Tab-separated table of C-alpha atoms in Angstrom:
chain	number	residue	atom	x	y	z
A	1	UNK	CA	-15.415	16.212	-29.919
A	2	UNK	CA	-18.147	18.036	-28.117
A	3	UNK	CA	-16.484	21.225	-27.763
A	4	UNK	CA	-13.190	22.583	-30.210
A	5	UNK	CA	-10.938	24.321	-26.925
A	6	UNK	CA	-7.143	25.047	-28.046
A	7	UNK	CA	-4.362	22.428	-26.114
A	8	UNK	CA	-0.800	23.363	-25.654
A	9	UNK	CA	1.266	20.727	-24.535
A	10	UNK	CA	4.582	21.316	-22.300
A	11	UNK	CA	7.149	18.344	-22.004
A	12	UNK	CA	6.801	15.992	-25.523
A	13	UNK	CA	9.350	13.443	-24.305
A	14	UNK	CA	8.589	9.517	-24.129
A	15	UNK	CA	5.232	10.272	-23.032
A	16	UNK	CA	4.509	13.390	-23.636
A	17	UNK	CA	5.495	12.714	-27.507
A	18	UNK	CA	2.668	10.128	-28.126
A	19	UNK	CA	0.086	12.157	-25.908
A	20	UNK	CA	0.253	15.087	-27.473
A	21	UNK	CA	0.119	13.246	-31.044
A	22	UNK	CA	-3.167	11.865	-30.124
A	23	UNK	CA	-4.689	15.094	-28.771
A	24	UNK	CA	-4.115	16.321	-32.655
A	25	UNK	CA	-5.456	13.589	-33.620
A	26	UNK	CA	-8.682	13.803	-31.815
A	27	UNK	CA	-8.886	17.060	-33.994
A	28	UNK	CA	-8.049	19.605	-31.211
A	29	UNK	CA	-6.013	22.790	-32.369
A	30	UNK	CA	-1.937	21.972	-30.263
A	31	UNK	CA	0.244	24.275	-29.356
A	32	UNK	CA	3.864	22.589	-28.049
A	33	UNK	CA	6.823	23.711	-25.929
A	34	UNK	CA	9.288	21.397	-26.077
A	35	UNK	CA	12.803	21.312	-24.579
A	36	UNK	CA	16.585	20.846	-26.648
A	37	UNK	CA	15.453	17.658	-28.282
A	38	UNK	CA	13.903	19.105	-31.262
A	39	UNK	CA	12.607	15.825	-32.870
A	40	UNK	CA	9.801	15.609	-31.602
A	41	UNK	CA	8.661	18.856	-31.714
A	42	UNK	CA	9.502	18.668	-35.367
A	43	UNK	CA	7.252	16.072	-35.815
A	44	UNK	CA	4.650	17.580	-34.007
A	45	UNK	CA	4.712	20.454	-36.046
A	46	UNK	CA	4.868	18.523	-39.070
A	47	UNK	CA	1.477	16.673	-38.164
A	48	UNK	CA	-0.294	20.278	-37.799
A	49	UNK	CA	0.402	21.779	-33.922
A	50	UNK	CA	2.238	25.198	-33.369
A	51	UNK	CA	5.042	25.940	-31.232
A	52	UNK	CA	4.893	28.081	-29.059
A	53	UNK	CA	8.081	30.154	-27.572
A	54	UNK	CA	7.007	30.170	-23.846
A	55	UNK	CA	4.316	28.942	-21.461
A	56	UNK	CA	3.195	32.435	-21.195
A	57	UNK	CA	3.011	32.346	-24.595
A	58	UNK	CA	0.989	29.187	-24.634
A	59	UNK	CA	-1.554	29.935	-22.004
A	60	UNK	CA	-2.368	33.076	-23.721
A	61	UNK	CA	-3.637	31.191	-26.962
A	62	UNK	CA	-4.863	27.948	-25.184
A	63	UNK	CA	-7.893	27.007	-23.422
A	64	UNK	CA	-6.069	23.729	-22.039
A	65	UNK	CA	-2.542	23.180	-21.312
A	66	UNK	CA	-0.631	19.913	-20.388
A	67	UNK	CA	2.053	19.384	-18.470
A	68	UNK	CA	4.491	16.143	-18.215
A	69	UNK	CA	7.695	16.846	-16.670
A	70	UNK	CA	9.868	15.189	-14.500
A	71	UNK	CA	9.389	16.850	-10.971
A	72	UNK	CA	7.372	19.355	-9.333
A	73	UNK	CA	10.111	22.118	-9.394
A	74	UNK	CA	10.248	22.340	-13.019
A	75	UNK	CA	6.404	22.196	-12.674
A	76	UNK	CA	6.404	25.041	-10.890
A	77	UNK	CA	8.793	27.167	-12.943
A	78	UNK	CA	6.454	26.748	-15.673
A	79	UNK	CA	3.661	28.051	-13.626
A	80	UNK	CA	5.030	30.297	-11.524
A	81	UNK	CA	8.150	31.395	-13.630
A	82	UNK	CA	8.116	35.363	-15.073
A	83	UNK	CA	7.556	34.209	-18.559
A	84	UNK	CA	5.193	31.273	-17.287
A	85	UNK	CA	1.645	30.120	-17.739
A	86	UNK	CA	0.306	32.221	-14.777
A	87	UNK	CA	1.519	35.221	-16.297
A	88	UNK	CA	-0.604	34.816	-19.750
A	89	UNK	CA	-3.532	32.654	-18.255
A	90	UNK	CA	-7.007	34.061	-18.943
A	91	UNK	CA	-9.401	33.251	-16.280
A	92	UNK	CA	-11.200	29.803	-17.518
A	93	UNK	CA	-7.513	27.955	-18.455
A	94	UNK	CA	-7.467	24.741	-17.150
A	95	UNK	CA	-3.937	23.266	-16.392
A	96	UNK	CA	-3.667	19.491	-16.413
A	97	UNK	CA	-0.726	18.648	-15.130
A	98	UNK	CA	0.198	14.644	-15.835
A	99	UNK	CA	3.407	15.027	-13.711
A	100	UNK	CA	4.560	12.750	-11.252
A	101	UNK	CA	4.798	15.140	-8.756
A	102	UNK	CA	4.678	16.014	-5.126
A	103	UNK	CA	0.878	16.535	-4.159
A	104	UNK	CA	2.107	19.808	-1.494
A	105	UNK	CA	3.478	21.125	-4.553
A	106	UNK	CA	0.191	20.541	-6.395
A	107	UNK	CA	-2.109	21.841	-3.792
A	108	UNK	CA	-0.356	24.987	-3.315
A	109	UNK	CA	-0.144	25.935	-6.581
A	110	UNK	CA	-3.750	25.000	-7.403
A	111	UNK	CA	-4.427	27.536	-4.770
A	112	UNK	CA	-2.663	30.109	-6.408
A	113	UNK	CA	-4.037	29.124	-9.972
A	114	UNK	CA	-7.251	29.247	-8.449
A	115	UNK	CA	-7.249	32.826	-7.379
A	116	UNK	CA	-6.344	33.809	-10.566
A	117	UNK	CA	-9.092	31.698	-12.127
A	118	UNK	CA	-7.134	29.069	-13.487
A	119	UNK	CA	-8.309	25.282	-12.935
A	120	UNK	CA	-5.991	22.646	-11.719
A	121	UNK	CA	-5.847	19.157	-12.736
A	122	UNK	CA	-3.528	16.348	-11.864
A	123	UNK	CA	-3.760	13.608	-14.267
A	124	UNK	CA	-0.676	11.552	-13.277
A	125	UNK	CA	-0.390	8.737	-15.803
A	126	UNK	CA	-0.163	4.912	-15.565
A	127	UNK	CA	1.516	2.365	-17.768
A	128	UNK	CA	4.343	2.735	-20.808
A	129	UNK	CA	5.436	5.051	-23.576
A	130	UNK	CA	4.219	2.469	-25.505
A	131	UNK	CA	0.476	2.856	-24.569
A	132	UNK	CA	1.520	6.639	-24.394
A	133	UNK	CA	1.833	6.397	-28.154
A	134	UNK	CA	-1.335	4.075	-28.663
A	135	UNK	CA	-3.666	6.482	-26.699
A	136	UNK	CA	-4.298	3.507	-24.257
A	137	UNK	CA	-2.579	5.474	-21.176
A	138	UNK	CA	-3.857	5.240	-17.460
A	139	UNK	CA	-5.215	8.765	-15.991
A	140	UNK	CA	-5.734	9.299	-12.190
A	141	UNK	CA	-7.592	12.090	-11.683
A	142	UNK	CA	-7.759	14.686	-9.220
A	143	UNK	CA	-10.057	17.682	-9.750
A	144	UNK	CA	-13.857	19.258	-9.289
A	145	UNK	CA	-16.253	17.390	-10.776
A	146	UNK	CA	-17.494	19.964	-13.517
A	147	UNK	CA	-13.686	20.843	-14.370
A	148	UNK	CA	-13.137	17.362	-15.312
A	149	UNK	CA	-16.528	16.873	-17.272
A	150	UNK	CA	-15.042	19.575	-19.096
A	151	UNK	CA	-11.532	18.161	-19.576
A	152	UNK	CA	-12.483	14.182	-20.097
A	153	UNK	CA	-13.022	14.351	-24.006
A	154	UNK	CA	-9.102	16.149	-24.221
A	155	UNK	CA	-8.470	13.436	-21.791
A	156	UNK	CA	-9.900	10.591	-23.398
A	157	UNK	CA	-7.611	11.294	-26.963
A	158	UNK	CA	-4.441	9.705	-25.134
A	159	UNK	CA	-6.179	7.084	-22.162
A	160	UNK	CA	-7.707	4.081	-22.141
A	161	UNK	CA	-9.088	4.891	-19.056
A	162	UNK	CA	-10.041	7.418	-16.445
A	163	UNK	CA	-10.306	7.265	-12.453
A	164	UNK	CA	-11.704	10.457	-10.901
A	165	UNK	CA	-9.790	9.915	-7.661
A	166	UNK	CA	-11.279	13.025	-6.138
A	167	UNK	CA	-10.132	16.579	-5.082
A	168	UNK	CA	-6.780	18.346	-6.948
A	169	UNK	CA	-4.288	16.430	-5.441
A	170	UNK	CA	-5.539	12.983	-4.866
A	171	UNK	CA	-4.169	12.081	-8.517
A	172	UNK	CA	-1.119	12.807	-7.328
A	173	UNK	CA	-0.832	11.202	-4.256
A	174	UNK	CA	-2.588	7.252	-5.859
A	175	UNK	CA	0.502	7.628	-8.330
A	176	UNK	CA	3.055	8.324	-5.526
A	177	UNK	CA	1.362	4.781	-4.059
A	178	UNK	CA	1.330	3.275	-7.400
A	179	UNK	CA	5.212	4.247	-7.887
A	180	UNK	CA	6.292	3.316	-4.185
A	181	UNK	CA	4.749	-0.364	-5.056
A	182	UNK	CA	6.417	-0.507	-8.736
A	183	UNK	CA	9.788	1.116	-7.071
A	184	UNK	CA	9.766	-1.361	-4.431
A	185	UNK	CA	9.419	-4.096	-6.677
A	186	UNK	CA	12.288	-3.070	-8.549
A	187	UNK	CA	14.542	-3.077	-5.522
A	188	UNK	CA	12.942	-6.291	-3.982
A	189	UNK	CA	13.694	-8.315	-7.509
A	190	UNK	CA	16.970	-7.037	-7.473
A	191	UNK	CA	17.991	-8.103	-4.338
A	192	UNK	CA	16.432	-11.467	-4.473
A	193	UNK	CA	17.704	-12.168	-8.584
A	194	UNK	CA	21.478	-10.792	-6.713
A	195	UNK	CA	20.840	-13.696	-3.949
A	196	UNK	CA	19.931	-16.353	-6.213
A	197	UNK	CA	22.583	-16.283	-8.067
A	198	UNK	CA	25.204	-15.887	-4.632
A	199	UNK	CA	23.550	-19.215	-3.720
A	200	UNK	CA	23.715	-21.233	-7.295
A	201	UNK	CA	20.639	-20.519	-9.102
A	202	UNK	CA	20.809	-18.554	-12.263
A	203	UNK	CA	18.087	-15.237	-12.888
A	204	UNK	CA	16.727	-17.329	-15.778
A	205	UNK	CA	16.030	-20.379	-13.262
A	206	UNK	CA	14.628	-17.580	-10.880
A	207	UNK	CA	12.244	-15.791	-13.247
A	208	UNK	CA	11.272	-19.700	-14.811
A	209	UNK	CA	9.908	-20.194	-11.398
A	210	UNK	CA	8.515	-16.992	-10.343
A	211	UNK	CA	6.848	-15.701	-13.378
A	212	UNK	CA	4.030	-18.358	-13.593
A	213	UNK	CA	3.349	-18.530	-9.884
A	214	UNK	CA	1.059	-16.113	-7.726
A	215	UNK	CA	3.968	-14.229	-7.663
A	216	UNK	CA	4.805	-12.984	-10.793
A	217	UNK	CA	3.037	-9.841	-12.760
A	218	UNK	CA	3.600	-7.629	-15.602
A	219	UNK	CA	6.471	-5.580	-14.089
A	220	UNK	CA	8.320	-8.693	-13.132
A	221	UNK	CA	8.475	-9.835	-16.464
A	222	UNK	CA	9.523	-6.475	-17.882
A	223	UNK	CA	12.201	-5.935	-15.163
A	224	UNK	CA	12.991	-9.831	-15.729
A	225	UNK	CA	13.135	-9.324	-19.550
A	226	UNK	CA	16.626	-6.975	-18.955
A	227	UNK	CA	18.356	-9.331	-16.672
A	228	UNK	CA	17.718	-12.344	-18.016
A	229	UNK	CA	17.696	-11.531	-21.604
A	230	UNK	CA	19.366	-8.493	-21.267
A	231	UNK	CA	17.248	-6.152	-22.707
A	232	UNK	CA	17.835	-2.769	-22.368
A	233	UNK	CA	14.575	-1.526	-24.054
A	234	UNK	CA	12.033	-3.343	-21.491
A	235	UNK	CA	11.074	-0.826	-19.627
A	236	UNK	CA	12.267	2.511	-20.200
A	237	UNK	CA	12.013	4.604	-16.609
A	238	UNK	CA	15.165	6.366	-15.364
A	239	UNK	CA	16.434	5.783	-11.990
A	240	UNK	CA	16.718	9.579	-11.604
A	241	UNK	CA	12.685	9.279	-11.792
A	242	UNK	CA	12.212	6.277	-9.471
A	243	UNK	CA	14.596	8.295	-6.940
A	244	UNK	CA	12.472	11.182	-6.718
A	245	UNK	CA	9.418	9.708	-6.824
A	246	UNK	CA	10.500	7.966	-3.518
A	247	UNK	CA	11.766	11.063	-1.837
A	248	UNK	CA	8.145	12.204	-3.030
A	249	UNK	CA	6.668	8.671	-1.259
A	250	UNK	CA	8.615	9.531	2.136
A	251	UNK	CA	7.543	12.793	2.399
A	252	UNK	CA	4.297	11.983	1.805
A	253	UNK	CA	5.037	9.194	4.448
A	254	UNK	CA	5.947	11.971	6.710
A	255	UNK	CA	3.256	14.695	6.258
A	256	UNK	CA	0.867	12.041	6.751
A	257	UNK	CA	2.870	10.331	9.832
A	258	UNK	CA	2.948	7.240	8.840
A	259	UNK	CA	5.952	4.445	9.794
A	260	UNK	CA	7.264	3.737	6.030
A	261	UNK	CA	10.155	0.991	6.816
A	262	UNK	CA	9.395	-0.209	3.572
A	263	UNK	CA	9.416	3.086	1.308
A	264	UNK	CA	12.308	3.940	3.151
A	265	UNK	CA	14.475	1.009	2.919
A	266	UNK	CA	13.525	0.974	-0.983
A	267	UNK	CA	14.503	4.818	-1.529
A	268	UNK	CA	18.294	3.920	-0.583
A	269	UNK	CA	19.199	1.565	-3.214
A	270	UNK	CA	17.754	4.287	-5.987
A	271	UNK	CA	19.666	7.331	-4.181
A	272	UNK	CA	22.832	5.144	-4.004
A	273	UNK	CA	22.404	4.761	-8.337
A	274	UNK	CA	22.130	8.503	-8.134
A	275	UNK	CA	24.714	9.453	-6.099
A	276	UNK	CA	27.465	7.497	-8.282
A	277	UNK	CA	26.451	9.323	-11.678
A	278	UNK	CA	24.001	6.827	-12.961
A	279	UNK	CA	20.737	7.992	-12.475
A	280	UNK	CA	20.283	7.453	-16.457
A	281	UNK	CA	19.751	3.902	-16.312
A	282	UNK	CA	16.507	2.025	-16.269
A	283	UNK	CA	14.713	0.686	-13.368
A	284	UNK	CA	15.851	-2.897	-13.978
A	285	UNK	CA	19.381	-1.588	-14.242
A	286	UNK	CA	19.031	-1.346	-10.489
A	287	UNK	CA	19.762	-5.440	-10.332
A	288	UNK	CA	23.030	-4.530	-11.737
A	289	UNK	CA	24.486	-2.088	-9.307
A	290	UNK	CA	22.836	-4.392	-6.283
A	291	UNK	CA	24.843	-7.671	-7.702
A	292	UNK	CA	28.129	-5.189	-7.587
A	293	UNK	CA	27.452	-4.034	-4.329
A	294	UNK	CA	27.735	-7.522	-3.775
A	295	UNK	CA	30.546	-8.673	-6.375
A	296	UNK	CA	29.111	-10.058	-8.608
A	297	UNK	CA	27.811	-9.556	-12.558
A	298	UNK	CA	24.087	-10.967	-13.266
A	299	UNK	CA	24.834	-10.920	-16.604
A	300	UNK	CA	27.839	-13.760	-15.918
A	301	UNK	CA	25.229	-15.386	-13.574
A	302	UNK	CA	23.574	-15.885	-16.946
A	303	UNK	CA	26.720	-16.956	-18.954
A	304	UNK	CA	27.860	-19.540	-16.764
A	305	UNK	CA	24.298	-20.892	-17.154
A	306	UNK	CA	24.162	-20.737	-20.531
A	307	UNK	CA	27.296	-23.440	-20.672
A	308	UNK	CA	26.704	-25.610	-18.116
């Protein structure tokens, strides 16, 4: 650790948890603001870190402060908010914000932050809770050069690697491009998993097939690891999340004026999942509420193959 600065940490859920664990681990001094789950801030706390009562609070003791919420409103309450970080930051604070978020949202308040001397990074992150909790996490990077230099060995407690993707923003915008792919996947193996089994084969016949060939990867086995073996745990991203990210895609989409029949044909199926009240589930819940849409239950599909 080449140089001791004070973290705070805003937003220890499934990711954030593990992060911030490893940051106090690397031997950095934590401050935490957590939300109305109070186990893991508990824990936190119990390993060494402080808890602080806002992000005004937080920026006034920190030299670094992390962010990982769920959208770029809450984001910007944090920063922007009467008892938020803007309104304690000393000039120097650097603000890494590991939200998936929308990259206007990110420019314009690095603008702000900037004029007040406050650094903006977005370090969206890549991959699982799981590597969240092993410090083996994915970092996209958008900031200046020198900010980041400063940043990487906070950084490198909780990643496994880091891509300097250029300017504050750019993170932002390669996750919105990572998501729109993972996203689409989701809807693309529910649809097909839903068709399979309206024309006789079964999703464990369909994954037997597809998983070995060219066309299989590590999200199709985790998505295939809930309908086939039903799995609930697999992978653990709301469809709340995967909605907004793709509102976040097709805006981008439309900013940049680009045609997006793809993005925007994907979007629907998670908006329709969070229009009926069940934006909780999992990404590869989706396959279930595509197979009712079209009467059926994958998880009979799977039954009736079992006994035949």
């Amino acid at each position: 650790m080449s140089e001791t600065l004070v973290v705070g940490f805003i937003g220890v859920g499934l990711m954030g948890h593990g992060m911030a664990r490893n940051i106090l681990e690397g031997g950095y001094p934590l401050w935490v603001k957590g939300n109305v789950n109070r186990a893991p801030i508990d824990t936190l706390i119990g390993l060494g870190a402080q808890e602080a009562a806002s992000p005004r609070a937080m920026a006034e003791q920190c030299d670094v402060i992390h962010i990982c919420l769920s959208n770029s409103a809450q984001v910007e309450a944090v920063i922007r908010g009467p008892d938020g970080i803007l309104a304690g930051a000393r000039k120097g604070l650097i603000v890494v914000d590991t939200t998936t978020a929308d990259p206007t949202s990110t420019l314009a308040l690095a603008q702000e932050m900037d004029a007040q001397g406050v650094a903006m990074v977005d370090a969206p992150l890549g991959r699982t809770p799981k590597e969240a909790e092993a410090g083996t996490l994915d970092a996209m990077v958008g900031a200046d050069a020198q900010v980041l230099e400063r940043v990487r060995p906070v950084l490198e407690c909780w990643s496994g690697s880091i891509t300097h993707m250029g300017p504050v923003g750019n993170g932002h915008k390669m996750k919105l491009l990572m998501n729109f792919i993972a996203m689409s996947y989701g809807a693309l193996f529910s649809e097909a998993s839903v068709l399979a089994a309206k024309v006789g084969i079964s999703p464990a016949q369909f994954r037997e097939v597809i998983a070995p060939s060219r066309m299989g990867n590590g999200f199709f086995d985790t998505f295939m690891s809930y309908v086939v073996d039903r799995n609930r745990d697999a992978h653990k991203f709301a469809i709340t999340n995967a909605a907004k990210d793709m509102r976040y895609v097709n805006a981008m989409a439309t900013d940049a004026g680009v045609v997006n029949v793809m993005a925007a044909a994907a979007r629907h199926y998670y908006a329709h999942v969070e229009a009926i009240g069940a934006g909780g589930d999992y990404v590869p819940m989706l396959s279930d509420h595509v197979a009712r849409l079209n009467g059926i239950s994958l998880g009979d599909s799977e039954s009736q193959d079992g006994e035949s």
